[in-house]
Tab-separated table of C-alpha atoms in Angstrom:
chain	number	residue	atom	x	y	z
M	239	UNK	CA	193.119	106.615	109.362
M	240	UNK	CA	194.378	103.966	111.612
M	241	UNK	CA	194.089	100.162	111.308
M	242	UNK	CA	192.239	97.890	114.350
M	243	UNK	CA	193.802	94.856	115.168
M	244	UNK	CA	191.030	92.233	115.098
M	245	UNK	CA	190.650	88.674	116.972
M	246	UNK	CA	193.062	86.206	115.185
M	247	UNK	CA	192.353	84.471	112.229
M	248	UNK	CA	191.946	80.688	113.606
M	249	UNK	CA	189.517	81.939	116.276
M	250	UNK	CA	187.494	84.136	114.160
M	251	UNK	CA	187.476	81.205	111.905
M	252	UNK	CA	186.670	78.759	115.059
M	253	UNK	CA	183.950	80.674	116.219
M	254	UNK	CA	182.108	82.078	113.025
M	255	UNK	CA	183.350	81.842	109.259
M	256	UNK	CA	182.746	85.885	109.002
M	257	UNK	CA	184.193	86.444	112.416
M	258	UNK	CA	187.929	87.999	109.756
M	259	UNK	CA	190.502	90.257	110.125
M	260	UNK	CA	189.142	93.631	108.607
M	261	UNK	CA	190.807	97.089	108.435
M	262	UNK	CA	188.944	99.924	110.031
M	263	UNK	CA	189.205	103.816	110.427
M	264	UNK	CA	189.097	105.221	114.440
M	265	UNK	CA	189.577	108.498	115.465
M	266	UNK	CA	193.162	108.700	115.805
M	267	UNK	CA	194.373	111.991	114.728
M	268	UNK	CA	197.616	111.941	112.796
M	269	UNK	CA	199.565	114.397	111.220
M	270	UNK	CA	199.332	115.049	107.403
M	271	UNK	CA	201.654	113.118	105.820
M	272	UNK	CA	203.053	116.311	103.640
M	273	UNK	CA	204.422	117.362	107.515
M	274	UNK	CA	206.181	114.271	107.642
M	275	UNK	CA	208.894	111.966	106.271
M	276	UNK	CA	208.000	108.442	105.763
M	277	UNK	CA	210.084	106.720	108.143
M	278	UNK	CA	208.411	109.159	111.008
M	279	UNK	CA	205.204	108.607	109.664
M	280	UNK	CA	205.687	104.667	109.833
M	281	UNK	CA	207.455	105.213	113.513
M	282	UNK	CA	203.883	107.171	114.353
M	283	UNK	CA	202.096	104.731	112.536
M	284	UNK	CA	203.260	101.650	114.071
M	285	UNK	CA	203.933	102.846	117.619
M	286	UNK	CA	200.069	104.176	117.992
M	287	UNK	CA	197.397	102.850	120.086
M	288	UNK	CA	194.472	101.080	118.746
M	289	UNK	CA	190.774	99.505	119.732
M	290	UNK	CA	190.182	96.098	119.842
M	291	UNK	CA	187.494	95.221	117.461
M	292	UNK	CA	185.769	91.858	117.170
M	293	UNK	CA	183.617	91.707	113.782
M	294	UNK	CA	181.230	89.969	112.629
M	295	UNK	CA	179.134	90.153	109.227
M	296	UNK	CA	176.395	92.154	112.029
M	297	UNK	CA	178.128	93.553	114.413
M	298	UNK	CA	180.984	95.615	116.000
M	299	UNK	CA	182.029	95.454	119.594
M	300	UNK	CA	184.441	97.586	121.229
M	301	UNK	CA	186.845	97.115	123.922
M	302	UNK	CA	189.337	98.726	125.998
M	303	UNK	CA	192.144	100.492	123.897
M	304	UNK	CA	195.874	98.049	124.218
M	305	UNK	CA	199.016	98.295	122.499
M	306	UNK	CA	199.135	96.769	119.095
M	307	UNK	CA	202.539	95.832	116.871
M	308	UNK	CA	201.321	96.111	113.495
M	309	UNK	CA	202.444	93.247	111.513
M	310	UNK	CA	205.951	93.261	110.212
M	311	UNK	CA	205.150	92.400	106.185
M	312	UNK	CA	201.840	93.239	105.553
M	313	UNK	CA	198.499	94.638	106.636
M	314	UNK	CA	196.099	92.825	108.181
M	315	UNK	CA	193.950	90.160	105.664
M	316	UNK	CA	190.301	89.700	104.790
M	317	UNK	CA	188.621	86.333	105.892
M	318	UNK	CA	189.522	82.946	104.532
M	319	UNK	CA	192.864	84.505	103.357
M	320	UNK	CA	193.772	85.525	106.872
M	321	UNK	CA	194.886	81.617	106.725
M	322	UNK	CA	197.326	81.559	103.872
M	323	UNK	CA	199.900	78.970	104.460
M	324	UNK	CA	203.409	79.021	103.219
M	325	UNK	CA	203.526	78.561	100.119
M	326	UNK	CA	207.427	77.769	100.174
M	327	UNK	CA	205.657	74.863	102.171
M	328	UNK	CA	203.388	73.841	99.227
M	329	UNK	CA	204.182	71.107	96.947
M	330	UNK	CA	201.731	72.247	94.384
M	331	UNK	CA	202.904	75.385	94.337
M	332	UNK	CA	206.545	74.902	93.822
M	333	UNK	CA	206.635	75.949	90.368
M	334	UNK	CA	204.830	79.218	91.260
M	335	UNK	CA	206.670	82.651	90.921
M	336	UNK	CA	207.045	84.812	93.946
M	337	UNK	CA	203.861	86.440	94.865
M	338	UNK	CA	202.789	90.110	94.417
M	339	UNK	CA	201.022	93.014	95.658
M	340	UNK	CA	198.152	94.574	93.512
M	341	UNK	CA	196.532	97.322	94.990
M	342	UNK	CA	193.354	98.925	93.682
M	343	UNK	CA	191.863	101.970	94.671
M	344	UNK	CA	187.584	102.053	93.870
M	345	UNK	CA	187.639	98.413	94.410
M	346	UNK	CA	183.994	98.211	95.761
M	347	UNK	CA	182.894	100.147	92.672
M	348	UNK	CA	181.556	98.775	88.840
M	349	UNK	CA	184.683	98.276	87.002
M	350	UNK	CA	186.436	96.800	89.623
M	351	UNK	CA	183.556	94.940	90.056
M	352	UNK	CA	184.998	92.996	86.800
M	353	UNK	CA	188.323	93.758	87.087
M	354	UNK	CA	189.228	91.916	90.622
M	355	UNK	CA	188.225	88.887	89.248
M	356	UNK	CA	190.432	88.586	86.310
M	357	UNK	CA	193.059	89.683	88.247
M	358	UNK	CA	192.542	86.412	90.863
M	359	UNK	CA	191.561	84.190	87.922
M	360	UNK	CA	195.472	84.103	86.635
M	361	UNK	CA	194.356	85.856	83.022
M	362	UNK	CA	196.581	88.998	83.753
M	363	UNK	CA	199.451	87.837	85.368
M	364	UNK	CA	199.668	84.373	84.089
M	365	UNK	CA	198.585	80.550	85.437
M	366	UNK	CA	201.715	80.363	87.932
M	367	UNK	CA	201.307	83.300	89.368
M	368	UNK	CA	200.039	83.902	92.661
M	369	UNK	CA	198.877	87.476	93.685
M	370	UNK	CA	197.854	89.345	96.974
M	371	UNK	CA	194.697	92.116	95.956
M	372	UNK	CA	195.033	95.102	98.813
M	373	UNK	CA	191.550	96.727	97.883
M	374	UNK	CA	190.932	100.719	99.221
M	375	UNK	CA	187.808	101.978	99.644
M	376	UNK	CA	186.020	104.563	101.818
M	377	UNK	CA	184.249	105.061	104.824
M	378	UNK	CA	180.975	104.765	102.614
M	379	UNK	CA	181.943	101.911	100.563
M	380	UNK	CA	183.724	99.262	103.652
M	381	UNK	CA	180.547	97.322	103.403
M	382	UNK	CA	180.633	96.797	99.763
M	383	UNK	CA	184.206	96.131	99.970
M	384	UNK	CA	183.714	93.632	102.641
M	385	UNK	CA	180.993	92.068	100.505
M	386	UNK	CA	183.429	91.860	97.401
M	387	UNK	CA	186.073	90.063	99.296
M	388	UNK	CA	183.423	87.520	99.951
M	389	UNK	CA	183.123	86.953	96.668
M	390	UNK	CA	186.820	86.607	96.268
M	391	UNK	CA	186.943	83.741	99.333
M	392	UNK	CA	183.663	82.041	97.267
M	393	UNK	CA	185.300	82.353	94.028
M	394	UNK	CA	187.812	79.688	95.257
M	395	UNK	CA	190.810	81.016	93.218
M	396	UNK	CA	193.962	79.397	93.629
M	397	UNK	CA	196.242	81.616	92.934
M	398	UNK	CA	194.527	84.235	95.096
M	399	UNK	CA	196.568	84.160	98.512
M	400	UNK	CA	195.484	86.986	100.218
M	401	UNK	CA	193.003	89.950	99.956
M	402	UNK	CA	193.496	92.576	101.986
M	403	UNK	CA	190.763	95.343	102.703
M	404	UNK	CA	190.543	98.995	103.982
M	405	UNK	CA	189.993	102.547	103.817
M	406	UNK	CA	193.737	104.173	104.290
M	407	UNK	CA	196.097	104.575	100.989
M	408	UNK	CA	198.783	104.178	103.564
M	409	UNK	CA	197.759	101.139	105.155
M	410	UNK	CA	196.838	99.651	101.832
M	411	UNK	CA	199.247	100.690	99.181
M	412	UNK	CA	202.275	99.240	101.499
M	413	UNK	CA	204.750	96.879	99.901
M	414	UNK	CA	202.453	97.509	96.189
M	415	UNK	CA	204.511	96.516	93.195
M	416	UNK	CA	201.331	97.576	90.631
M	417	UNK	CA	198.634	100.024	91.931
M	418	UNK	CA	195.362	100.487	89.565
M	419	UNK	CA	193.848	103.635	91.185
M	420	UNK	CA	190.423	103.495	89.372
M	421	UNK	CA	188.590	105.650	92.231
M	422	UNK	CA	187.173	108.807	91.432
M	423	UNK	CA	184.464	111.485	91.754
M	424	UNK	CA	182.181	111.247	88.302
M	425	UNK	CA	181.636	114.426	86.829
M	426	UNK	CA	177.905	115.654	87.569
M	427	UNK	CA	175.474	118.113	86.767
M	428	UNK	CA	176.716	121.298	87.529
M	429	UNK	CA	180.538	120.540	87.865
M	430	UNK	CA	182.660	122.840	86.067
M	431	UNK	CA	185.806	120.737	84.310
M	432	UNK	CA	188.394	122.957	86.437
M	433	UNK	CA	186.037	122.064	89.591
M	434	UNK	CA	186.274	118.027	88.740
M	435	UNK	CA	189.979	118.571	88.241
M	436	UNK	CA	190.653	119.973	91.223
M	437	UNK	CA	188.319	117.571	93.522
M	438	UNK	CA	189.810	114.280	91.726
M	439	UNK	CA	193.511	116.244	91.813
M	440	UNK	CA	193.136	116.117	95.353
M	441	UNK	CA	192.336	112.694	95.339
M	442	UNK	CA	195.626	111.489	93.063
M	443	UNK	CA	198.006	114.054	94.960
M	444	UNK	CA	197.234	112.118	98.637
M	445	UNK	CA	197.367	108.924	96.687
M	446	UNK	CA	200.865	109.638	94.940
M	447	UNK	CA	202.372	110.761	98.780
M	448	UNK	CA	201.054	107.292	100.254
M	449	UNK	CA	202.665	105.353	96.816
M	450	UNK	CA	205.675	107.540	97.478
M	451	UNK	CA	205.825	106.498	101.165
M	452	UNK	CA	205.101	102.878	101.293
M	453	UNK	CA	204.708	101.328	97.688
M	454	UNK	CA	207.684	99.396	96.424
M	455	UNK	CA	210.135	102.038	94.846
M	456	UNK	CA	209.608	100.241	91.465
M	457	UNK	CA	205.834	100.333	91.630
M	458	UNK	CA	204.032	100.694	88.504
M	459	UNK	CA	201.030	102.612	88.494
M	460	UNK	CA	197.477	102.739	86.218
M	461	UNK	CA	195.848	105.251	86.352
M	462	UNK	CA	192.162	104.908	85.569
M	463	UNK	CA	190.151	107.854	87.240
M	464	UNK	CA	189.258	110.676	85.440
M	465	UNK	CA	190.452	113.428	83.742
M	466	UNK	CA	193.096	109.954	83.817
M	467	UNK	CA	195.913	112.385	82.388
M	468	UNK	CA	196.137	115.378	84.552
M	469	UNK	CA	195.174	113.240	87.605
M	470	UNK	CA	198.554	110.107	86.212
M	471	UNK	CA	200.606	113.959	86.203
M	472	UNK	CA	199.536	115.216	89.749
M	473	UNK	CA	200.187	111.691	90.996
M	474	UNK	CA	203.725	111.191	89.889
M	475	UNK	CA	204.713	114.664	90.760
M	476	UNK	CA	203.365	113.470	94.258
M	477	UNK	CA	205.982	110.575	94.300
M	478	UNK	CA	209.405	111.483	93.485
M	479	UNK	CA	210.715	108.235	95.011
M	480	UNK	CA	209.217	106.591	91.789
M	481	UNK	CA	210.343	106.640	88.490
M	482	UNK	CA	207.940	109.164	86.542
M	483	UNK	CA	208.501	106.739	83.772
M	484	UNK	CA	206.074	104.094	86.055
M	485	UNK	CA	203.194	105.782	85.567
M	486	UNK	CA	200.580	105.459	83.147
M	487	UNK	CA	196.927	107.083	81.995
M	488	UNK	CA	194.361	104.572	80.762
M	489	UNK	CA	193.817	105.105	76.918
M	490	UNK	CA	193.183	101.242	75.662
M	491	UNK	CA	190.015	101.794	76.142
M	492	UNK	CA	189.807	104.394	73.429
M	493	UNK	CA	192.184	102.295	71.431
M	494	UNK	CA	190.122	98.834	71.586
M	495	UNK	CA	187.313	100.930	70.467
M	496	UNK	CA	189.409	102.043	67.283
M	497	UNK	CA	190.322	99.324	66.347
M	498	UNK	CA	186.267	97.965	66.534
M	499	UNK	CA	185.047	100.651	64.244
M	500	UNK	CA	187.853	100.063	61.823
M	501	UNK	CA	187.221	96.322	61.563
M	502	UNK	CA	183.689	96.956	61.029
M	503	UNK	CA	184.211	99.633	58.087
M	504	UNK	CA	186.745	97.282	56.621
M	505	UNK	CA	184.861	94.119	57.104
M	506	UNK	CA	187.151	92.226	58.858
M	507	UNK	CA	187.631	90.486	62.179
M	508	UNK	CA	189.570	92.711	64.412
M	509	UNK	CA	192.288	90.730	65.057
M	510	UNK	CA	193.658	92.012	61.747
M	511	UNK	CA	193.768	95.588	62.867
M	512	UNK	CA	197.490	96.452	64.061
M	513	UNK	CA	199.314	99.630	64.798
M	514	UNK	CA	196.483	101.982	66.229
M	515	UNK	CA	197.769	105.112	68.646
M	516	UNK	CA	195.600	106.811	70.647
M	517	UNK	CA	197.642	110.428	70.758
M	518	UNK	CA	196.773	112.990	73.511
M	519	UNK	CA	194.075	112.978	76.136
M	520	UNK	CA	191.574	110.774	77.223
M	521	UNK	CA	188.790	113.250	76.361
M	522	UNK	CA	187.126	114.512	72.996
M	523	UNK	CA	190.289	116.160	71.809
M	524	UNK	CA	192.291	112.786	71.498
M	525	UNK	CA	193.144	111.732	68.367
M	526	UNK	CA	193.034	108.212	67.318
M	527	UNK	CA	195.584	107.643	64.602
M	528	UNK	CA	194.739	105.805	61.174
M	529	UNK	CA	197.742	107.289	59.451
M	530	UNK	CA	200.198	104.735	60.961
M	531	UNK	CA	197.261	101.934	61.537
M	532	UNK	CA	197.480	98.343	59.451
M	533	UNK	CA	194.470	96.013	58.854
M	534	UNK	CA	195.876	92.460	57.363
M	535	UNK	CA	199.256	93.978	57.443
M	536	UNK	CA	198.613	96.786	55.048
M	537	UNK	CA	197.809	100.714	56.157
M	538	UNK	CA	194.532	101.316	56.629
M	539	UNK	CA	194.362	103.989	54.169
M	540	UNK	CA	195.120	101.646	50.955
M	541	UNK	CA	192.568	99.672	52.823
M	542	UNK	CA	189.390	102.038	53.327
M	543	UNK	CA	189.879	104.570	50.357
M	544	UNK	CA	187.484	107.083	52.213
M	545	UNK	CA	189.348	109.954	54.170
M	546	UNK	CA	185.999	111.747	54.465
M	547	UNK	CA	185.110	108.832	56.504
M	548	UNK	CA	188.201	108.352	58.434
M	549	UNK	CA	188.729	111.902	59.602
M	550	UNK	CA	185.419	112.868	60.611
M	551	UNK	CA	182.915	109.840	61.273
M	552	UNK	CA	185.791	107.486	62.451
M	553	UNK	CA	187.579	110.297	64.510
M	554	UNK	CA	184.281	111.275	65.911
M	555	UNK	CA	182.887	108.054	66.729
M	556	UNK	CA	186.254	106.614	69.144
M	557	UNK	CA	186.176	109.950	70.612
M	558	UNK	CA	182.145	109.882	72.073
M	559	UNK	CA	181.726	106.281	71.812
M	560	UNK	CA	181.561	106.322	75.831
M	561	UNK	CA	178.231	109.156	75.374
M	562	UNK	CA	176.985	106.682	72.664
M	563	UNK	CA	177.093	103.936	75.243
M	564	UNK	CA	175.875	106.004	78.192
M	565	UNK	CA	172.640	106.912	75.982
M	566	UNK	CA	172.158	103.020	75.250
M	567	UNK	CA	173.228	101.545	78.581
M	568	UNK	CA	172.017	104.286	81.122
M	569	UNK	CA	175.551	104.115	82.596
M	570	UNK	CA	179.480	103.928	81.951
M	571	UNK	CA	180.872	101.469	80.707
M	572	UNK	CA	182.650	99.557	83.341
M	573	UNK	CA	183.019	95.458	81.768
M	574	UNK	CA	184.918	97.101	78.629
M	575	UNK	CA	186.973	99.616	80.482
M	576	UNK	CA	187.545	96.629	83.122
M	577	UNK	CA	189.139	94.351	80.001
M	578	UNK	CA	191.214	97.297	78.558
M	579	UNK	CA	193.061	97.853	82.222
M	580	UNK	CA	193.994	93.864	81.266
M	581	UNK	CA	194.810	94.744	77.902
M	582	UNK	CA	197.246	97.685	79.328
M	583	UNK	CA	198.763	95.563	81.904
M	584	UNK	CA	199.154	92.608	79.786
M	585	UNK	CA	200.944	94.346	77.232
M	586	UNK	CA	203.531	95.711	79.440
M	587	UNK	CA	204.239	92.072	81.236
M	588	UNK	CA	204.311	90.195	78.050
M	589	UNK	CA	206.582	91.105	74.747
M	590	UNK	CA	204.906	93.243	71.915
M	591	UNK	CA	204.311	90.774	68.804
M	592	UNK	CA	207.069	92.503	66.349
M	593	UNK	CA	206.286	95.000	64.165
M	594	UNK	CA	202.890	96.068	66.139
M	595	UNK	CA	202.453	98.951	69.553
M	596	UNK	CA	200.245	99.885	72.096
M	597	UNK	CA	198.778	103.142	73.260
M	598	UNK	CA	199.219	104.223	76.938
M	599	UNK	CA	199.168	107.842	78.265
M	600	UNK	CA	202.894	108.369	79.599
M	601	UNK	CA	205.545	111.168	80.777
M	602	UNK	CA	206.828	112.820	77.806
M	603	UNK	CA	210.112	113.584	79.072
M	604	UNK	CA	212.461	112.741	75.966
M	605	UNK	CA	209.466	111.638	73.774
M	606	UNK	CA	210.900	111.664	69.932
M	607	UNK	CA	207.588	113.631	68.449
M	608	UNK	CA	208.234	117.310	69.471
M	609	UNK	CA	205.343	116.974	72.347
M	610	UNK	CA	205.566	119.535	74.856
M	611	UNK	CA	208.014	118.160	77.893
M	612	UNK	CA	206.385	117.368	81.579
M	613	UNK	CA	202.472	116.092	80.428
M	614	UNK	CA	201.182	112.423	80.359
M	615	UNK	CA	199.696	111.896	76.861
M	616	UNK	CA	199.011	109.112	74.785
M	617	UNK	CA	201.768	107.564	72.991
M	618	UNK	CA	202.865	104.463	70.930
M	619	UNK	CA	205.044	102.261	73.204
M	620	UNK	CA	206.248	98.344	73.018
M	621	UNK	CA	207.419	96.189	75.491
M	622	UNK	CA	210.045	93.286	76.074
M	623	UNK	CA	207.439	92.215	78.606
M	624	UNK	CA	209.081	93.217	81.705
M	625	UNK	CA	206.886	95.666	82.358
M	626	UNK	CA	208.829	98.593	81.418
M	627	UNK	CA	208.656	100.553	78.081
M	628	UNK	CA	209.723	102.524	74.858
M	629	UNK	CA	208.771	104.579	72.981
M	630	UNK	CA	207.916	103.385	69.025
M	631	UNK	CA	210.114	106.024	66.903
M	632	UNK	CA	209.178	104.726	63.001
M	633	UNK	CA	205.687	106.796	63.181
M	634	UNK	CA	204.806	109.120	59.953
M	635	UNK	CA	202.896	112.615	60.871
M	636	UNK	CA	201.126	114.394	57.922
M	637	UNK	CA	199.893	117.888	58.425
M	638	UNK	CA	196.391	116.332	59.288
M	639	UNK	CA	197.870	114.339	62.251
M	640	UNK	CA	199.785	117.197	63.646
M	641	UNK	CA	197.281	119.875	63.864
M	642	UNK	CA	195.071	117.243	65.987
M	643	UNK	CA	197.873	116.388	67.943
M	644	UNK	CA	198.529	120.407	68.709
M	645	UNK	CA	194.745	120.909	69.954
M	646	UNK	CA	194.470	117.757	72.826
M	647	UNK	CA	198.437	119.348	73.324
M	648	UNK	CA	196.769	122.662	74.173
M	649	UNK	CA	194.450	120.893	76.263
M	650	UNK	CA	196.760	118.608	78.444
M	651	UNK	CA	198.957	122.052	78.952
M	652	UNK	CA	195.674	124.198	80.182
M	653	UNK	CA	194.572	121.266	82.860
M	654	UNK	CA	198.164	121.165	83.758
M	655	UNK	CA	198.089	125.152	84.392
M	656	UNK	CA	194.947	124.553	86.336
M	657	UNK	CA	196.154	122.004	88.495
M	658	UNK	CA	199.866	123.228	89.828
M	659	UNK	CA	198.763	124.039	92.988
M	660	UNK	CA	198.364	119.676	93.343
M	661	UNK	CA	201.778	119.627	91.433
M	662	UNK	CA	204.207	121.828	93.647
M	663	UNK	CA	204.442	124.344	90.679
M	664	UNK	CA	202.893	127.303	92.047
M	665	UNK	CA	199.373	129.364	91.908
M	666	UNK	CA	196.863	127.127	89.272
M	667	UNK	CA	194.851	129.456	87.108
M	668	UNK	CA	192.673	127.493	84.633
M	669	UNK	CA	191.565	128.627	81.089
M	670	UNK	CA	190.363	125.640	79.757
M	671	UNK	CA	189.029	125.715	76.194
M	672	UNK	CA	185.335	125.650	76.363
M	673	UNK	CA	184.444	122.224	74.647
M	674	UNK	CA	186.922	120.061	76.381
M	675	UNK	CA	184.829	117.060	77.698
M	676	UNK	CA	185.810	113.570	78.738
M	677	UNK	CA	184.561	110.621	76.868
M	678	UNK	CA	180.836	109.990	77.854
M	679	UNK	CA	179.966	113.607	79.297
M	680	UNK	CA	176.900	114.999	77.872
């Protein structure tokens, strides 16, 4: 849990390119965090007493435990970023915005894998810019993540001013104004739903406490692991210092793919498709929305004349196209889900083109469609690009829509039953409806 202070970065970089600050775990014991408040876990934190480590892409050397500040701002940096200058002091980079803190949690693992990269590239955030990645991994994965920040210093990106590396939420979530927490356990052979939602709850209630504790108190937060719902609910009710309203479940995945099977049935590029919700869950029970949809402007209904079509093969394709791909690809899909986390984010930091929506799972608290009160389910929102926002209220229900709606309802309430013992709402009991799967299990 704690951080080593490494040699400094012009000596490392002196005496062997690899020779970086890195963050590593020792055996300092700690007390949970749920014992303490933040400002005594920082006092504990910063006050404690740490090895020297000097690191190399080989080896690890210990020394003599000494008395370490931690540093004031941030934690310490991976490699060639451990030399940023000031970029106040840069003339190229005067017309840059003020830089900011992305964590990611999973960042050694597939979709990150494609993710990080857009992020330093300037295609999320914009061309001016600059960003600082704080990457979490675990004990397992600190190689890997070491070898992805390599990447990062090779990749050369400009706008990419520091990477930061380690193992601790608390260490690495610190100062975070957006956290993507894409880490968690995949559901295996033998796993029971309830079982996955309590060993991934787990996961997302530790990870709310260290937002709580150390993020920015205006952080906003994607959440990507699955069951993505239940696991964006547990994590909010785990940071009360943050708006609830912050916090989103990953469901552009589901509406990208939508929007892909409706071009193709209407034979059209699918730039022309508009207007798509995912409603509900990110699992087979969601329900993605053709009622309210447009293609060329028009609803899709006066456009494919086939409701046989639309409410079963449609329906049932979005909702197991992630099986469909696991069966073709022999794995996940990680490039596609990687581009829909830049869809999400992209359509909260720039303005919703009029007339058109997005789909993002979200408190319901106040939600103008009757949805129960205190779940995170897919809804229509828009922006104004500041990376708040609202909820679209001109949507038309038909007794079709609702009665969908009502089943991945019933679902998001049972995983929240089963999971209240990771939400501060007493004893969980599950009764989960036996079909309920998550896109891509088998």
């Amino acid at each position: 849990m704690a951080v080593a202070e490494l040699t400094s970065p012009a000596a490392s970089f002196a005496h062997n390119y690899n020779n970086a600050h890195r963050l590593r775990s020792s055996q300092l014991y700690v007390p949970s965090s749920s014992c303490l408040s933040s400002d005594h876990f920082r006092a504990i934190y910063r006050s404690r007493v740490l090895p020297r480590i000097t690191c190399s892409v080989n080896q690890v050397q210990n020394s003599a435990p000494v008395q370490v500040e931690t540093p004031k701002d941030k934690a310490e940096c991976y490699g060639v970023f451990c030399l940023t200058y000031d970029l106040k002091a840069e003339e190229e980079t005067k017309t840059w915005k003020k830089l900011i803190n992305i964590a990611v949690s999973g960042a050694a693992g597939m979709i990150s894998n494609h993710l990080l990269f857009k992020l330093a590239s300037g295609e999320v955030f914009g061309p001016d810019q600059p960003i600082a990645l704080r990457l979490l991994g675990s004990e397992r994965s600190i190689q890997a993540l070491e070898g992805v920040a390599m990447e990062l210093e090779d990749s050369l990106f400009p706008l990419l001013r520091e990477v930061n590396i380690g193992i601790d939420a608390y260490e690495v979530f610190q100062d975070a104004e957006w956290a993507l927490l894409i880490g968690a356990k995949p559901r295996g052979p033998g796993i029971e739903r309830a079982d996955l939602l309590d060993i991934n709850g787990q996961i997302f209630a530790e990870q709310g406490k260290a937002l709580n504790a150390v993020a920015s108190p205006n952080v906003k937060v994607m959440v990507v692991g699955n069951p993505c719902n239940t696991n964006a609910l547990i994590c909010l009710k785990n940071a009360p210092k943050i708006p609830a309203k912050n916090f989103h479940a990953l469901t552009r995945l589901d509406e990208n793919r939508a929007k892909c099977q409706l071009a193709l049935k209407a034979g059209v590029f699918y730039d022309k498709v508009s207007n798509v919700t995912i409603w509900g869950n990110h699992s087979t029970t969601q329900v993605p929305d053709f009622l309210n949809a447009k293609i060329d402007g028009m609803p899709v209904k006066e456009v494919i004349k086939d409701d046989k079509w639309l409410e079963h093969e449609f329906t049932e394709k979005v909702q197991k196209r992630g099986g469909a791909l696991i069966q073709k690809w022999g794995r996940s899909s990680a490039a596609s889900t990687a581009v829909s986390i830049v869809d999400a984010i992209k359509s909260l930091v720039t303005p919703t083109p009029e007339g058109d929506w997005f789909s993002s799972g979200v408190y319901t608290s106040g939600n103008p469609y009757g949805i129960a009160e205190d779940i995170v389910f897919s809804m229509p929102c828009r922006s104004k690009g500041d990376g708040d926002y609202e909820l679209v209220k001109e949507i038309q229900f038909d007794d079709y829509l609702r009665s969908r709606i009502a089943k991945t309802e019933a679902e998001l309430l049972a995983e929240k039953r089963c999971v209240a013992h990771l939400t501060g709402e007493g004893i969980a009991y599950c009764d989960l409806p036996e079909d309920t799967m998550l896109p891509g299990e088998m």
